[in-house]
Coordinates of C-alpha atoms and ligand atoms in Angstrom, one line a residue:
M14 CA -28.9 -0.4 -11.9
H15 CA -31.2 -0.3 -9.0
D16 CA -29.8 1.0 -5.8
S17 CA -31.1 -1.7 -3.5
E18 CA -29.9 -4.5 -5.7
T19 CA -27.7 -7.0 -4.0
V20 CA -24.3 -8.1 -5.3
K21 CA -21.4 -10.1 -3.9
C22 CA -20.0 -7.5 -1.5
G23 CA -17.6 -7.4 1.4
M24 CA -14.3 -6.4 2.9
V25 CA -11.0 -8.1 2.1
A26 CA -7.7 -7.5 3.9
L27 CA -4.5 -7.7 1.9
V28 CA -1.7 -8.8 4.3
G29 CA 1.7 -10.5 4.2
P30 CA 5.4 -9.8 4.6
P31 CA 6.8 -6.5 3.3
N32 CA 7.6 -6.1 -0.3
V33 CA 5.7 -9.0 -1.7
G34 CA 3.5 -6.8 -4.0
K35 CA 0.4 -6.0 -1.9
S36 CA 0.2 -2.5 -3.1
T37 CA 0.9 -3.4 -6.7
L38 CA -2.1 -5.8 -6.6
M39 CA -4.3 -3.1 -5.1
N40 CA -3.4 -0.8 -8.0
T41 CA -3.9 -3.6 -10.6
L42 CA -7.3 -4.4 -9.1
L43 CA -8.3 -0.7 -9.3
G44 CA -6.7 0.0 -12.6
Q45 CA -5.1 3.1 -11.2
K46 CA -2.5 4.0 -8.7
I47 CA -3.8 4.8 -5.3
S48 CA -1.3 2.8 -3.2
I49 CA 2.4 3.6 -3.6
V50 CA 5.0 1.0 -4.6
S51 CA 8.7 0.7 -4.2
P52 CA 11.4 -2.0 -4.2
K53 CA 12.0 -1.1 -0.6
P54 CA 10.2 -2.8 2.3
Q55 CA 7.8 -0.9 4.5
T56 CA 6.7 1.6 1.8
T57 CA 3.1 1.4 2.8
R58 CA 2.5 2.9 6.3
N59 CA -1.2 3.4 6.6
R60 CA -4.2 1.3 5.7
I61 CA -5.3 2.1 2.1
L62 CA -8.8 1.4 1.1
G63 CA -9.7 0.5 -2.5
I64 CA -13.1 -0.2 -4.0
V65 CA -13.3 -2.7 -6.8
N66 CA -16.7 -2.5 -8.6
G67 CA -18.2 -4.9 -11.1
D68 CA -21.8 -5.6 -12.3
D69 CA -22.1 -8.4 -9.8
H70 CA -19.7 -7.4 -7.1
Q71 CA -18.2 -4.7 -4.9
I72 CA -15.0 -5.7 -3.2
V73 CA -13.5 -3.4 -0.6
V74 CA -9.9 -4.1 -0.4
L75 CA -7.7 -2.9 2.5
D76 CA -4.0 -2.7 1.7
T77 CA -1.9 -2.9 4.8
P78 CA 1.7 -2.3 5.9
G79 CA 3.7 -5.5 5.9
L80 CA 3.8 -7.9 8.7
H81 CA 7.3 -7.8 10.1
R82 CA 9.4 -7.7 13.3
A83 CA 8.6 -4.2 14.6
K84 CA 11.1 -2.3 16.7
S85 CA 10.6 1.5 16.4
P86 CA 7.3 3.1 17.5
L87 CA 6.5 3.9 13.8
N88 CA 7.0 0.3 12.8
R89 CA 4.9 -1.0 15.8
E90 CA 2.1 1.4 14.7
M91 CA 2.3 -0.1 11.1
M92 CA 2.1 -3.7 12.5
R93 CA -0.8 -2.7 14.7
I94 CA -2.6 -1.3 11.6
A95 CA -2.1 -4.5 9.6
L96 CA -3.2 -6.8 12.5
E97 CA -6.2 -4.7 13.5
T98 CA -7.6 -5.0 10.0
L99 CA -8.0 -8.9 10.3
P100 CA -11.1 -9.0 12.5
E101 CA -12.9 -6.4 10.4
V102 CA -13.0 -8.2 7.1
D103 CA -14.9 -11.1 5.4
V104 CA -11.9 -12.6 3.7
I105 CA -8.2 -12.4 4.4
V106 CA -5.8 -12.5 1.5
F107 CA -2.3 -13.5 2.5
M108 CA 0.3 -12.7 -0.1
V109 CA 3.8 -14.1 -0.4
D110 CA 6.7 -13.7 -2.9
A111 CA 7.2 -16.8 -5.0
T112 CA 10.9 -15.8 -5.6
L113 CA 11.7 -16.2 -1.9
P114 CA 12.1 -19.4 0.1
P115 CA 9.0 -20.1 2.2
P116 CA 9.4 -19.3 5.9
A117 CA 10.0 -22.0 8.5
K118 CA 6.9 -23.0 10.4
E119 CA 8.0 -21.5 13.8
T120 CA 8.7 -18.1 12.4
S121 CA 6.1 -18.0 9.6
P122 CA 3.9 -14.8 9.5
T123 CA 1.0 -17.2 8.8
R124 CA 0.9 -17.5 12.6
Y125 CA -0.9 -14.2 12.6
L126 CA -3.7 -15.9 10.8
E127 CA -4.2 -18.6 13.4
K128 CA -6.4 -16.6 15.7
S129 CA -8.8 -15.8 12.8
D130 CA -11.7 -18.0 11.7
K131 CA -12.1 -16.1 8.4
P132 CA -11.5 -17.7 5.1
C133 CA -7.9 -17.1 4.0
V134 CA -6.7 -17.1 0.4
L135 CA -3.0 -17.5 -0.4
L136 CA -1.7 -15.4 -3.3
L137 CA 1.7 -16.6 -4.5
N138 CA 2.9 -13.4 -6.3
K139 CA 5.6 -12.6 -8.8
V140 CA 5.2 -15.9 -10.7
D141 CA 6.3 -14.0 -13.7
L142 CA 9.8 -14.4 -12.3
I143 CA 9.9 -18.1 -11.6
A144 CA 9.9 -21.4 -13.7
K145 CA 6.5 -23.1 -13.9
E146 CA 7.8 -26.4 -12.4
R147 CA 8.6 -24.6 -9.1
L148 CA 4.9 -23.6 -8.5
L149 CA 3.7 -26.9 -7.3
P150 CA 6.3 -27.6 -4.6
L151 CA 5.9 -24.1 -3.3
L152 CA 2.2 -24.4 -3.0
Q153 CA 2.6 -27.7 -1.2
I154 CA 4.8 -26.1 1.4
Y155 CA 2.5 -23.1 1.9
G156 CA -0.4 -25.5 2.2
Q157 CA 1.3 -27.0 5.2
L158 CA 1.8 -23.7 6.9
H159 CA -1.9 -22.8 7.0
P160 CA -5.2 -24.3 6.0
F161 CA -5.8 -21.8 3.1
T162 CA -9.2 -21.9 1.4
A163 CA -7.5 -21.5 -1.9
M164 CA -3.9 -20.9 -3.2
I165 CA -3.6 -19.0 -6.4
P166 CA -0.4 -18.1 -8.3
V167 CA -0.6 -14.6 -9.6
S168 CA 1.5 -11.8 -11.1
A169 CA 0.2 -8.5 -9.6
L170 CA 2.5 -6.6 -11.9
A171 CA 1.6 -8.4 -15.1
A172 CA -2.1 -8.7 -14.0
D173 CA -1.9 -12.5 -14.4
G174 CA -4.2 -14.8 -12.4
I175 CA -6.3 -11.8 -11.3
D176 CA -9.6 -13.3 -12.8
E177 CA -9.2 -16.5 -10.9
F178 CA -8.5 -14.5 -7.8
L179 CA -11.7 -12.3 -8.2
A180 CA -13.7 -15.4 -8.9
E181 CA -12.6 -17.0 -5.6
L182 CA -13.3 -13.8 -3.7
K183 CA -16.8 -13.6 -5.2
R184 CA -17.3 -17.2 -4.1
L185 CA -16.4 -16.4 -0.5
L186 CA -18.1 -13.0 -0.1
P187 CA -21.7 -12.6 1.1
E188 CA -24.6 -11.1 -0.8
G189 CA -25.3 -7.6 0.2
Q190 CA -25.9 -4.0 -0.9
R191 CA -23.0 -2.0 -2.1
L192 CA -21.1 -0.2 0.8
Y193 CA -19.9 2.6 -1.4
P194 CA -21.0 4.5 -4.5
E195 CA -20.0 2.8 -7.7
D196 CA -17.8 5.7 -9.0
I197 CA -15.3 6.2 -6.3
P198 CA -12.1 4.0 -6.2
T199 CA -11.0 4.9 -2.7
D200 CA -12.0 6.7 0.5
A201 CA -8.6 8.3 0.8
S202 CA -8.5 12.1 0.0
E203 CA -6.7 13.4 -3.0
R204 CA -4.6 15.3 -0.5
F205 CA -3.5 12.0 1.2
I206 CA -2.6 10.3 -2.1
V207 CA -0.7 13.4 -3.3
G208 CA 1.5 13.2 -0.1
E209 CA 2.0 9.4 -0.7
L210 CA 3.1 10.0 -4.3
I211 CA 5.7 12.5 -3.1
R212 CA 6.8 10.0 -0.4
E213 CA 7.0 7.3 -3.1
K214 CA 9.6 9.3 -5.0
V215 CA 11.6 9.8 -1.9
F216 CA 11.6 5.9 -1.5
L217 CA 12.6 5.4 -5.1
L218 CA 15.3 8.2 -5.3
T219 CA 17.1 8.0 -1.9
R220 CA 18.8 5.3 -0.1
E221 CA 19.6 3.7 3.3
E222 CA 17.8 5.3 6.2
I223 CA 16.5 8.3 4.3
P224 CA 13.1 6.9 3.1
Y225 CA 12.4 5.7 6.7
A226 CA 13.2 9.1 8.2
T227 CA 10.8 10.8 5.8
A228 CA 7.1 11.8 6.0
V229 CA 5.2 14.2 3.8
T230 CA 2.4 16.6 4.7
V231 CA 0.4 18.5 2.0
D232 CA 0.0 22.0 3.3
S233 CA -2.2 23.6 0.7
F234 CA -4.1 22.8 -2.4
Q235 CA -5.2 25.9 -4.5
E236 CA -7.6 25.2 -7.3
P237 CA -7.1 27.8 -10.1
A238 CA -10.0 30.0 -10.9
D239 CA -9.3 30.0 -14.6
G240 CA -8.7 26.3 -15.3
G241 CA -4.9 26.7 -15.2
A242 CA -2.6 24.6 -12.9
V243 CA -3.5 23.6 -9.4
T244 CA -0.9 24.8 -7.0
I245 CA 0.2 22.3 -4.3
H246 CA 2.5 23.1 -1.3
A247 CA 3.9 20.2 0.5
T248 CA 6.6 19.6 3.2
I249 CA 9.0 16.7 3.3
M250 CA 9.9 16.1 7.0
V251 CA 13.1 14.4 8.0
E252 CA 14.7 13.7 11.3
K253 CA 18.1 15.3 11.0
Q254 CA 19.8 18.2 9.4
S255 CA 22.1 15.8 7.4
Q256 CA 19.1 14.1 5.9
K257 CA 17.7 17.5 4.9
G258 CA 20.9 18.1 2.9
I259 CA 20.5 14.7 1.1
I260 CA 16.8 15.4 0.2
I261 CA 17.8 18.8 -1.2
G262 CA 20.8 17.5 -3.0
K263 CA 23.6 19.4 -4.7
Q264 CA 22.2 22.8 -5.7
G265 CA 18.7 21.4 -5.1
S266 CA 19.1 18.7 -7.7
M267 CA 17.5 15.9 -5.6
L268 CA 14.6 18.0 -4.5
K269 CA 14.0 18.9 -8.1
R270 CA 14.0 15.3 -9.3
I271 CA 11.6 14.3 -6.5
G272 CA 9.4 17.2 -7.4
E273 CA 9.4 16.6 -11.1
Q274 CA 8.6 12.8 -10.8
A275 CA 5.9 13.4 -8.2
R276 CA 4.3 16.2 -10.2
R277 CA 3.9 14.0 -13.2
E278 CA 2.1 11.3 -11.2
I279 CA 0.0 13.9 -9.4
E280 CA -1.1 15.3 -12.8
K281 CA -2.2 11.8 -13.8
L282 CA -4.1 11.4 -10.6
L283 CA -5.9 14.7 -10.8
D284 CA -6.1 14.8 -14.6
Q285 CA -5.0 18.5 -14.4
K286 CA -1.8 20.5 -14.6
V287 CA 0.0 20.9 -11.4
M288 CA 2.5 23.4 -9.9
L289 CA 4.3 21.5 -7.0
K290 CA 6.2 23.4 -4.4
L291 CA 8.2 21.4 -1.9
W292 CA 9.8 22.3 1.3
V293 CA 12.1 20.3 3.5
R294 CA 11.8 20.5 7.3
V295 CA 13.8 18.9 10.1
Q296 CA 11.5 17.5 12.8
K297 CA 13.8 15.8 15.3
D298 CA 12.9 12.1 16.1
W299 CA 9.4 12.4 14.5
T300 CA 9.3 8.6 14.0
S301 CA 9.1 8.1 17.8
D302 CA 7.2 11.3 18.7
P303 CA 3.5 10.2 19.4
R304 CA 2.3 13.7 18.7
V305 CA 3.8 13.9 15.2
L306 CA 2.6 10.3 14.5
R307 CA -0.9 11.3 15.5
D308 CA -0.7 14.3 13.2
L309 CA 0.3 12.0 10.4
G310 CA -2.8 9.9 11.0
F311 CA -1.4 7.0 13.0
Ligands
LIG486 P1 4.2 -4.3 -0.7 O1 5.3 -3.9 0.2 O2 3.8 -5.8 -0.4 O3 3.1 -3.4 -0.9 O4 5.0 -4.5 -2.2 P2 4.9 -3.4 -3.4 O5 3.6 -3.5 -4.1 O6 5.4 -2.1 -2.9 O7 6.0 -4.1 -4.3 C1 7.3 -4.3 -4.0 C2 8.2 -4.6 -5.2 O8 7.8 -5.7 -5.9 C3 8.0 -3.4 -6.2 O9 9.3 -3.2 -6.8 C4 7.1 -4.0 -7.3 O10 7.3 -3.5 -8.6 C5 7.5 -5.5 -7.2 N1 6.4 -6.4 -7.7 C6 5.1 -6.4 -7.1 N2 4.4 -7.4 -7.8 C7 5.2 -8.0 -8.8 C8 4.9 -9.0 -9.7 O11 3.9 -9.6 -9.8 N3 6.1 -9.3 -10.4 C9 7.3 -8.7 -10.3 N4 8.3 -9.1 -11.1 N5 7.5 -7.7 -9.4 C10 6.5 -7.3 -8.6
LIG487 MG1 2.7 -1.7 0.2

């Protein structure tokens, strides 16, 4: 393919309430996991960029933290990241969960879309979980909340409705030259995704405030000289000594589970054997410390 060829090309923001399946959709579109997923809200903290390539299109998708009422400095940062994405894109994709009742007009997160003149597509996700006859009434209600360009029922998990969604995006995106090379799925570093995969396991394996008190830094990445395992050192940061105890678990059992599950996913990502060494460190009140937040990339 010629380099200067034009294709349907542009940026798309994936926004919506927490836990509706934005990151799941991102991974389905890319056919690989670059954005972490959990049943808990506010899993995604940063903006994750994914690049969907086809013969006639390149769609740059920005997965964002959920739009929610933000109280703590970390949550306010997450909201800011989601909202700042809107003016930068060609199309806004607003995703909702079909299993939940639609919001009331006054409190609807669609109000964040009002300031924008961008085309906005509604994705009604998780339709694998609801009866078909409930679709139409739901679409009617969402249609009254915002003048969406299109409303598409999908299942991000079962990859249902994705072709219709891509066709709609291609219709809305301008012609242009590819913004990224065709062979990279994301601009995130392997290091960043490795940290995220570890954080995902903390989200999946711990409860209550623990996931929200946790951040992960990847401290070193040593490629083997002889094609053996790559050695990765990473630190799980928590806010209090008691949380450190929970992350480590009885005789280290929790840390071991986190490490084993994360290692398996990291091996898939890198397509290579991995030795993962995890540490746990208490960093008092990091979720409200601007310096630590900056170090974490906020
Ligand atoms: P986000 O917070 O919007 O990024 O949501 P996630 O992608 O982290 O997903 C939240 C939860 O919903 C996870 O447990 C997913 O497995 C689940 N989920 C996402 N999409 C679907 C779907 O299409 N069908 C079903 N049944 N579950 C889904
Ligand atoms: Mg997410």
